Coordinates of C-alpha atoms in Angstrom, one line a residue:
X1 CA 0.0 0.0 0.0
X2 CA 1.5 3.3 -1.0
X3 CA 1.7 6.2 1.4
X4 CA 1.7 9.9 0.9
X5 CA 3.2 12.5 3.2
X6 CA 2.9 16.3 3.3
X7 CA 6.6 16.6 2.4
X8 CA 6.1 14.7 -0.9
X9 CA 4.9 16.5 -3.9
X10 CA 1.8 15.0 -5.5
X11 CA 2.5 12.9 -8.5
X12 CA 1.8 14.4 -11.9
X13 CA 0.2 12.5 -14.7
X14 CA 0.4 12.8 -18.4
X15 CA -2.5 11.8 -20.6
X16 CA -1.5 8.8 -22.7
X17 CA -1.7 9.5 -26.4
X18 CA -3.9 6.8 -27.9
X19 CA -3.0 5.4 -31.3
X20 CA -5.6 4.6 -34.0
X21 CA -5.0 0.9 -33.3
X22 CA -5.7 1.2 -29.6
X23 CA -8.9 3.3 -30.3
X24 CA -10.2 0.5 -32.6
X25 CA -9.3 -2.0 -29.9
X26 CA -11.4 -0.1 -27.3
X27 CA -14.3 0.1 -29.7
X28 CA -14.2 -3.7 -30.3
X29 CA -14.0 -4.3 -26.6
X30 CA -17.1 -2.2 -26.0
X31 CA -18.9 -4.0 -28.8
X32 CA -18.0 -7.4 -27.4
X33 CA -19.1 -6.3 -23.9
X34 CA -22.4 -5.1 -25.3
X35 CA -22.9 -8.4 -27.1
X36 CA -22.4 -10.2 -23.8
X37 CA -25.0 -8.0 -22.1
X38 CA -27.5 -8.6 -24.9
X39 CA -26.9 -12.3 -24.8
X40 CA -27.4 -12.3 -21.0
X41 CA -30.6 -10.3 -21.4
X42 CA -31.9 -12.7 -23.9
X43 CA -31.5 -15.6 -21.5
X44 CA -33.5 -13.7 -18.7
X45 CA -37.2 -14.4 -18.7
X46 CA -39.2 -11.3 -19.6
X47 CA -42.0 -10.5 -17.2
X48 CA -45.2 -11.4 -19.0
X49 CA -48.2 -9.0 -19.1
X50 CA -50.2 -11.4 -16.9
X51 CA -47.4 -11.6 -14.3
X52 CA -47.1 -7.8 -14.4
X53 CA -50.8 -7.4 -13.7
X54 CA -50.6 -10.0 -10.9
X55 CA -47.8 -8.2 -9.2
X56 CA -49.6 -4.8 -9.4
X57 CA -52.9 -6.5 -8.2
X58 CA -51.3 -7.9 -5.1
X59 CA -49.6 -4.6 -4.3
X60 CA -52.8 -2.7 -4.7
X61 CA -54.8 -5.1 -2.5
X62 CA -52.3 -4.7 0.3
X63 CA -53.1 -0.9 0.4
X64 CA -56.1 -0.4 2.7
X65 CA -58.2 2.3 1.0
X66 CA -61.5 1.5 2.8
X67 CA -63.9 4.3 2.3
X68 CA -64.5 5.9 4.8
X69 CA -62.0 7.3 5.4
X70 CA -60.4 6.5 2.0
X71 CA -56.7 7.2 2.2
X72 CA -56.6 6.8 -1.5
X73 CA -53.3 8.6 -1.7
X74 CA -51.7 5.3 -0.7
X75 CA -52.7 4.0 -4.2
X76 CA -52.0 7.3 -5.9
X77 CA -48.5 7.4 -4.6
X78 CA -47.9 3.8 -5.5
X79 CA -49.0 4.4 -9.1
X80 CA -46.8 7.5 -9.3
X81 CA -43.8 5.5 -8.3
X82 CA -44.5 2.9 -10.9
X83 CA -45.0 5.5 -13.6
X84 CA -41.8 7.4 -12.6
X85 CA -39.8 4.2 -12.7
X86 CA -41.2 3.3 -16.2
X87 CA -40.7 6.8 -17.5
X88 CA -44.4 7.5 -18.0
X89 CA -45.4 11.2 -17.3
X90 CA -47.8 11.2 -14.4
X91 CA -49.1 13.6 -11.7
X92 CA -51.3 13.6 -8.5
X93 CA -54.4 15.7 -8.5
X94 CA -56.8 16.9 -5.8
X95 CA -57.1 19.3 -2.8
X96 CA -57.0 16.7 0.0
X97 CA -53.5 15.3 0.5
X98 CA -54.9 12.0 1.9
X99 CA -57.3 11.5 -1.0
X100 CA -55.4 12.3 -4.2
X101 CA -56.3 11.2 -7.7
X102 CA -53.7 9.8 -10.1
X103 CA -53.3 10.5 -13.8
X104 CA -50.7 9.3 -16.3
X105 CA -50.4 9.8 -20.1
X106 CA -48.6 7.6 -22.5
X107 CA -48.0 9.7 -25.6
X108 CA -49.0 8.7 -29.1
X109 CA -48.7 10.5 -32.4
X110 CA -51.7 12.6 -31.8
X111 CA -53.4 11.6 -35.0
X112 CA -56.5 10.8 -33.0
X113 CA -57.9 11.9 -29.7
X114 CA -56.9 10.0 -26.6
X115 CA -58.3 6.9 -25.0
X116 CA -59.0 7.1 -21.3
X117 CA -58.7 4.2 -18.9
X118 CA -60.4 4.7 -15.5
X119 CA -60.6 2.7 -12.3
X120 CA -61.3 4.0 -8.8
X121 CA -58.8 3.5 -5.9
X122 CA -61.1 3.2 -2.9
X123 CA -62.9 0.1 -1.6
X124 CA -65.9 -0.5 0.7
X125 CA -65.2 -1.3 4.3
X126 CA -64.9 -4.8 5.7
X127 CA -66.3 -6.7 8.6
X128 CA -63.1 -8.6 9.5
X129 CA -65.0 -11.0 11.7
X130 CA -66.8 -12.3 8.6
X131 CA -63.7 -12.9 6.6
X132 CA -61.8 -16.2 6.7
X133 CA -58.5 -14.4 5.6
X134 CA -57.0 -11.1 6.3
X135 CA -58.6 -8.7 3.7
X136 CA -55.5 -6.6 3.0
X137 CA -52.7 -9.2 2.6
X138 CA -53.4 -10.4 -1.0
X139 CA -53.7 -14.0 0.4
X140 CA -53.4 -16.6 -2.4
X141 CA -55.1 -20.0 -2.2
X142 CA -56.2 -22.5 -4.8
X143 CA -55.6 -20.1 -7.7
X144 CA -57.4 -17.2 -6.2
X145 CA -56.1 -14.0 -4.7
X146 CA -58.2 -12.7 -1.8
X147 CA -58.7 -9.1 -0.7
X148 CA -61.1 -6.2 -0.5
X149 CA -61.3 -4.6 -3.9
X150 CA -60.4 -7.8 -5.7
X151 CA -63.5 -7.5 -7.8
X152 CA -64.2 -3.8 -7.2
X153 CA -62.1 -2.2 -8.6
X154 CA -58.4 -3.0 -8.1
X155 CA -58.5 -5.9 -10.6
X156 CA -59.3 -3.4 -13.4
X157 CA -56.8 -0.9 -12.1
X158 CA -54.0 -3.5 -12.0
X159 CA -54.9 -4.6 -15.6
X160 CA -54.9 -1.0 -16.9
X161 CA -51.6 -0.2 -15.2
X162 CA -50.0 -3.4 -16.6
X163 CA -51.2 -2.6 -20.2
X164 CA -49.9 1.0 -19.9
X165 CA -46.5 -0.2 -18.6
X166 CA -46.2 -3.0 -21.2
X167 CA -46.9 -0.7 -24.1
X168 CA -44.4 1.8 -22.7
X169 CA -41.7 -0.8 -22.3
X170 CA -42.2 -2.2 -25.8
X171 CA -42.4 1.3 -27.3
X172 CA -45.5 0.4 -29.3
X173 CA -46.3 3.2 -31.8
X174 CA -49.7 4.7 -30.9
X175 CA -52.1 6.8 -33.0
X176 CA -53.6 8.3 -29.9
X177 CA -52.5 9.1 -26.3
X178 CA -53.5 6.6 -23.6
X179 CA -54.5 8.2 -20.3
X180 CA -54.9 6.3 -17.1
X181 CA -57.0 7.9 -14.3
X182 CA -57.4 6.4 -10.9
X183 CA -60.0 8.5 -8.9
X184 CA -60.8 8.6 -5.2
X185 CA -64.1 8.3 -3.4
X186 CA -66.2 6.4 -6.0
X187 CA -67.7 4.2 -3.3
X188 CA -69.2 7.2 -1.4
X189 CA -69.7 10.6 -2.9
X190 CA -67.7 10.5 -6.2
X191 CA -65.6 13.4 -4.8
X192 CA -62.5 12.4 -6.8
X193 CA -64.3 12.2 -10.2
X194 CA -66.2 15.4 -9.5
X195 CA -63.0 17.2 -8.6
X196 CA -61.2 16.1 -11.7
X197 CA -64.1 17.0 -13.9
X198 CA -64.5 20.4 -12.3
X199 CA -60.8 21.4 -12.0
X200 CA -58.8 19.3 -14.4
X201 CA -61.1 18.5 -17.3
X202 CA -58.5 19.7 -19.9
X203 CA -56.3 16.8 -18.8
X204 CA -59.1 14.3 -19.8
X205 CA -59.3 15.4 -23.4
X206 CA -60.3 11.9 -24.5
X207 CA -62.7 10.8 -27.2
X208 CA -63.9 7.9 -25.1
X209 CA -63.2 5.9 -22.0
X210 CA -63.0 2.3 -20.7
X211 CA -64.6 1.9 -17.2
X212 CA -65.6 -0.7 -14.7
X213 CA -68.7 -2.9 -14.1
X214 CA -69.1 -5.2 -17.1
X215 CA -68.7 -8.9 -17.3
X216 CA -68.4 -11.9 -19.6
X217 CA -71.5 -13.8 -18.8
X218 CA -71.2 -17.6 -19.1
X219 CA -74.3 -19.5 -20.4
X220 CA -75.5 -23.1 -20.2
X221 CA -75.4 -23.2 -24.0
X222 CA -71.7 -22.4 -24.0
X223 CA -72.0 -19.1 -25.7
X224 CA -70.1 -16.4 -23.8
X225 CA -72.0 -13.1 -23.6
X226 CA -69.8 -10.0 -23.6
X227 CA -71.9 -7.3 -21.9
X228 CA -70.5 -3.8 -22.7
X229 CA -71.9 -1.3 -20.2
X230 CA -73.1 1.7 -22.2
X231 CA -75.6 3.2 -19.7
X232 CA -76.4 3.4 -16.0
X233 CA -79.4 3.9 -13.9
X234 CA -79.5 7.0 -11.7
X235 CA -79.7 6.8 -7.9
X236 CA -82.9 8.5 -6.7
X237 CA -82.9 7.6 -3.0
X238 CA -86.0 8.9 -1.0
X239 CA -87.6 8.6 2.4
X240 CA -91.1 8.1 3.5
X241 CA -92.0 10.0 6.7
X242 CA -95.3 9.2 8.4
X243 CA -96.8 11.5 11.0
X244 CA -99.4 10.6 13.7
X245 CA -100.3 11.0 17.3
X246 CA -98.1 9.5 20.1
X247 CA -99.9 7.3 22.7
X248 CA -99.8 4.2 24.8
X249 CA -99.2 0.9 23.0
X250 CA -102.1 -0.7 24.8
X251 CA -104.6 1.5 22.8
X252 CA -104.4 0.7 19.0
X253 CA -104.9 3.8 16.9
X254 CA -105.8 4.3 13.2
X255 CA -103.4 7.2 13.0
X256 CA -100.4 5.1 14.2
X257 CA -97.6 6.4 11.9
X258 CA -96.0 3.0 11.9
X259 CA -99.1 1.5 10.2
X260 CA -99.2 4.3 7.6
X261 CA -95.5 3.9 6.9
X262 CA -95.8 0.1 6.5
X263 CA -98.6 0.6 3.9
X264 CA -96.7 3.3 2.1
X265 CA -93.6 1.0 1.8
X266 CA -95.7 -1.8 0.3
X267 CA -97.3 0.6 -2.2
X268 CA -94.1 2.2 -3.3
X269 CA -92.3 -1.1 -3.6
X270 CA -95.1 -3.1 -5.4
X271 CA -96.6 -0.5 -7.6
X272 CA -96.5 -0.9 -11.4
X273 CA -93.8 1.3 -12.7
X274 CA -93.8 2.3 -16.4
X275 CA -91.4 0.4 -18.7
X276 CA -89.2 2.4 -21.0
X277 CA -86.7 0.8 -23.4
X278 CA -83.8 2.8 -24.8
X279 CA -81.2 1.9 -27.5
X280 CA -79.2 -0.1 -25.0
X281 CA -81.9 -2.1 -23.3
X282 CA -83.8 -2.7 -26.5
X283 CA -80.6 -4.1 -28.2
X284 CA -79.9 -6.1 -25.1
X285 CA -83.2 -8.0 -24.8
X286 CA -83.4 -8.6 -28.5
X287 CA -79.9 -10.1 -28.6
X288 CA -80.0 -12.1 -25.4
X289 CA -83.3 -13.7 -26.5
X290 CA -81.6 -15.4 -29.4
X291 CA -79.7 -17.7 -27.0
X292 CA -81.3 -21.0 -26.0
X293 CA -80.9 -20.0 -22.3
X294 CA -83.2 -17.0 -22.9
X295 CA -85.6 -18.5 -25.5
X296 CA -88.4 -17.8 -23.0
X297 CA -87.8 -14.1 -23.4
X298 CA -88.5 -14.1 -27.2
X299 CA -92.3 -14.2 -27.2
X300 CA -92.4 -11.4 -24.5
X301 CA -90.5 -8.8 -26.5
X302 CA -93.6 -7.5 -28.4
X303 CA -95.4 -7.1 -25.1
X304 CA -92.6 -5.0 -23.7
X305 CA -93.0 -2.5 -26.5
X306 CA -96.8 -2.2 -25.9
X307 CA -97.7 0.2 -23.1
X308 CA -100.8 -1.7 -22.3
X309 CA -98.9 -4.9 -21.5
X310 CA -95.3 -3.8 -20.7
X311 CA -95.7 -3.5 -16.9
X312 CA -97.2 -7.0 -16.5
X313 CA -94.6 -8.4 -18.9
X314 CA -91.8 -6.8 -16.8
X315 CA -93.3 -8.5 -13.7
X316 CA -93.2 -11.9 -15.6
X317 CA -89.6 -11.3 -16.6
X318 CA -88.7 -10.5 -13.0
X319 CA -89.8 -13.9 -11.8
X320 CA -87.4 -15.5 -14.3
X321 CA -84.5 -13.0 -14.3
X322 CA -84.6 -10.1 -11.8
X323 CA -81.4 -8.6 -13.4
X324 CA -83.0 -8.1 -16.8
X325 CA -86.3 -6.8 -15.2
X326 CA -84.3 -4.2 -13.2
X327 CA -83.0 -2.7 -16.5
X328 CA -86.5 -2.0 -17.8
X329 CA -88.0 0.5 -15.2
X330 CA -87.7 2.5 -12.0
X331 CA -87.0 0.1 -9.1
X332 CA -87.4 0.6 -5.3
X333 CA -85.8 -1.3 -2.4
X334 CA -86.6 -0.5 1.2
X335 CA -83.3 -0.5 3.1
X336 CA -83.6 1.4 6.4
X337 CA -86.3 2.0 9.1
X338 CA -86.5 4.4 12.0
X339 CA -89.3 4.6 14.5
X340 CA -90.0 4.9 18.2
X341 CA -87.9 4.7 21.3
X342 CA -89.9 2.2 23.5
X343 CA -91.9 -0.9 22.8
X344 CA -95.0 0.3 24.6
X345 CA -95.1 3.8 23.2
X346 CA -96.7 4.6 19.8
X347 CA -94.4 7.2 18.2
X348 CA -95.6 10.4 16.6
X349 CA -93.5 9.8 13.5
X350 CA -91.9 6.9 11.6
X351 CA -89.4 7.0 8.7
X352 CA -88.2 4.6 6.0
X353 CA -85.4 5.1 3.5
X354 CA -85.6 3.5 0.1
X355 CA -83.1 3.0 -2.6
X356 CA -84.7 4.1 -5.8
X357 CA -83.0 3.7 -9.2
X358 CA -84.5 5.5 -12.1
X359 CA -83.9 5.1 -15.8
X360 CA -81.6 7.7 -17.5
X361 CA -84.6 9.0 -19.5
X362 CA -86.7 9.9 -16.3
X363 CA -86.4 13.1 -14.4
X364 CA -86.3 13.4 -10.6
X365 CA -89.5 15.5 -10.6
X366 CA -91.3 12.9 -12.7
X367 CA -90.3 10.1 -10.3
X368 CA -91.4 12.0 -7.1
X369 CA -94.7 13.0 -8.6
X370 CA -95.4 9.4 -9.5
X371 CA -94.4 8.2 -6.0
X372 CA -96.6 10.7 -4.2
X373 CA -99.5 9.6 -6.4
X374 CA -98.8 5.9 -5.6
X375 CA -98.5 6.5 -1.8
X376 CA -101.6 8.7 -1.8
X377 CA -101.6 9.3 2.0
X378 CA -101.8 12.8 3.4
X379 CA -100.0 11.7 6.6
X380 CA -97.0 10.4 4.6
X381 CA -94.4 12.7 3.1
X382 CA -92.2 11.6 0.1
X383 CA -88.9 13.4 0.4
X384 CA -85.4 13.1 -1.1
X385 CA -83.1 11.1 1.2
X386 CA -80.0 12.9 0.0
X387 CA -78.7 15.4 -2.5
X388 CA -78.7 14.1 -6.1
X389 CA -75.6 12.1 -6.9
X390 CA -74.6 11.1 -10.4
X391 CA -76.2 12.9 -13.3
X392 CA -78.6 11.3 -15.7
X393 CA -77.0 10.7 -19.0
X394 CA -77.9 9.2 -22.4
X395 CA -76.4 5.8 -23.3
X396 CA -73.0 5.9 -25.0
X397 CA -72.9 5.2 -28.8
X398 CA -73.1 1.7 -30.1
X399 CA -71.3 2.7 -33.3
X400 CA -68.2 4.5 -31.9
X401 CA -64.7 3.3 -32.9
X402 CA -64.1 2.0 -29.4
X403 CA -67.4 0.0 -29.3
X404 CA -66.6 -1.5 -32.7
X405 CA -63.0 -2.3 -31.6
X406 CA -64.3 -4.2 -28.5
X407 CA -66.9 -6.0 -30.7
X408 CA -64.1 -7.1 -33.1
X409 CA -61.7 -8.2 -30.4
X410 CA -64.4 -10.2 -28.6
X411 CA -65.4 -12.0 -31.8
X412 CA -61.8 -12.7 -32.6
X413 CA -61.3 -14.2 -29.1
X414 CA -64.5 -16.2 -29.2
X415 CA -66.1 -16.5 -32.6
X416 CA -69.4 -17.8 -31.2
X417 CA -69.6 -14.9 -28.7
X418 CA -72.6 -12.7 -28.3
X419 CA -71.6 -9.0 -27.8
X420 CA -74.4 -6.9 -26.4
X421 CA -74.8 -3.4 -24.8
X422 CA -75.8 -3.4 -21.2
X423 CA -77.6 -1.0 -18.8
X424 CA -76.0 -1.1 -15.3
X425 CA -78.5 -1.2 -12.5
X426 CA -76.0 0.6 -10.2
X427 CA -73.8 3.6 -11.0
X428 CA -70.2 4.5 -11.5
X429 CA -68.1 7.7 -11.9
X430 CA -68.5 7.2 -15.6
X431 CA -71.7 9.2 -15.4
X432 CA -69.8 12.4 -14.8
X433 CA -67.8 11.8 -17.9
X434 CA -70.8 11.0 -20.0
X435 CA -72.5 14.2 -18.7
X436 CA -69.6 16.1 -20.3
X437 CA -70.2 14.4 -23.6
X438 CA -67.6 11.6 -23.4
X439 CA -68.6 8.1 -24.5
X440 CA -67.9 5.8 -21.6
X441 CA -68.0 2.0 -21.7
X442 CA -67.8 -0.6 -19.0
X443 CA -65.4 -3.1 -20.5
X444 CA -66.2 -6.8 -20.1
X445 CA -62.8 -8.4 -19.8
X446 CA -63.4 -10.5 -16.7
X447 CA -65.7 -13.6 -16.5
X448 CA -68.6 -13.3 -14.1
X449 CA -67.9 -16.3 -11.8
X450 CA -70.8 -18.0 -10.1
X451 CA -70.0 -16.6 -6.7
X452 CA -69.5 -12.9 -7.5
X453 CA -68.2 -11.4 -4.2
X454 CA -67.8 -7.7 -4.8
X455 CA -68.7 -5.8 -1.6
X456 CA -69.1 -9.2 0.1
X457 CA -66.9 -11.3 2.5
X458 CA -63.8 -13.1 1.2
X459 CA -63.8 -11.1 -2.0
X460 CA -61.5 -12.7 -4.5
X461 CA -60.3 -12.9 -8.1
X462 CA -58.7 -15.9 -9.8
X463 CA -55.2 -15.4 -11.2
X464 CA -56.3 -17.0 -14.5
X465 CA -59.3 -14.6 -14.8
X466 CA -57.0 -11.6 -14.0
X467 CA -54.4 -12.6 -16.6
X468 CA -56.8 -13.4 -19.4
X469 CA -58.7 -10.2 -18.7
X470 CA -55.5 -8.1 -18.9
X471 CA -54.6 -9.7 -22.2
X472 CA -58.0 -9.0 -23.6
X473 CA -57.8 -5.4 -22.4
X474 CA -54.4 -4.9 -24.2
X475 CA -55.9 -6.3 -27.4
X476 CA -58.7 -3.7 -27.2
X477 CA -56.3 -0.9 -26.6
X478 CA -54.0 -1.9 -29.5
X479 CA -57.0 -2.2 -31.8
X480 CA -58.3 1.3 -31.1
X481 CA -55.0 3.1 -30.4
X482 CA -52.5 1.3 -32.6
X483 CA -54.7 0.0 -35.5
X484 CA -53.8 -3.6 -34.7

């Protein structure tokens, strides 16, 4: 080991003059070294699209974003780290540091307007005592990954992220930008989507969007039904408040508000509601009735179009398939009751809350006027239970390039497939985008397994379903954004 003392002068160095021969030698060495690295890289297994989605899926499930309180920034920050690592421009949006939204953009040539991929980051709460596994550990067993959000909506978020990263890594030429938006608070008040629409709409300059809540429906005949969600019913939650005179329970009274409330609930729930088909529901029932599984529906179609028989026909359909029936008209489900404080005291008021879901063609005023006529009791008020949530919107086009691309991919994947538009009984943040004129589609890339568990205990997604769904999503994106 050499030493250096203060008395010694530091050594001086002269730059060695390189000869042309040595320069060529250095170049050859670098080329040989590069060849070695390339050979090594070729022997390393590339992470497949499905494996990428599985990794992201597990990571997302481990982030507890139960709403309330949300804490969706946990997901937003995770997505930002992934995007930064992959060189995809991204940013966090919002005014609450704990509940941020995430947006990323993979650039294309700009020949066409962007494609938007959306998936919310929050999940509904869990009752841990009812789960057989820990809900935020991404527990894997028998080919399934368990966790809150596995079917709503972290499976779709993982698939969308995997597709974005895969296209970026492969440097696939794109005709349009691909935007990924993960919004907060979908499960409660849609605060994230509303904030983005109100404050950052310019960042969502997309022609159309792919969204959640659509499935591949298996049938007994073996024909897979790809249900593309093109429309949503509108939450119209209301309450019935009955008024009476308080008294002792030993003396029955005709003005007992509990009695009046009970009668009003039955009336509101069992009343005949008008049937109204739109472009989506008409196309759906006509297409689905061609399957052997739904042959019973075929003779009922003309009756659905006739105002004199449509309501009774919807009742008949409800006995066979409640899901189809719920698409056809306004529905009511009593969900909450509040009355009294002691068993031997008749209260002076009683209240029920009901979950109403109206068709996008109906107005709030129209529905409330009809309900008051149905209840027809001066002691019972029909009142809104909450402020209006998602806006009513027209169904998205069945002829857009994105709809046609999905149709094409599904037919290529399963030549015997039936591809149909679908009206969602519930609602998503997509309603806010549709209200701004954007075509939004729930994309059916995942199979609807027999024991669908979204919002339920032991929520799960099979690895095979996740991987095949992600591959299907990439095919759709390539078809509409890369012309493949």
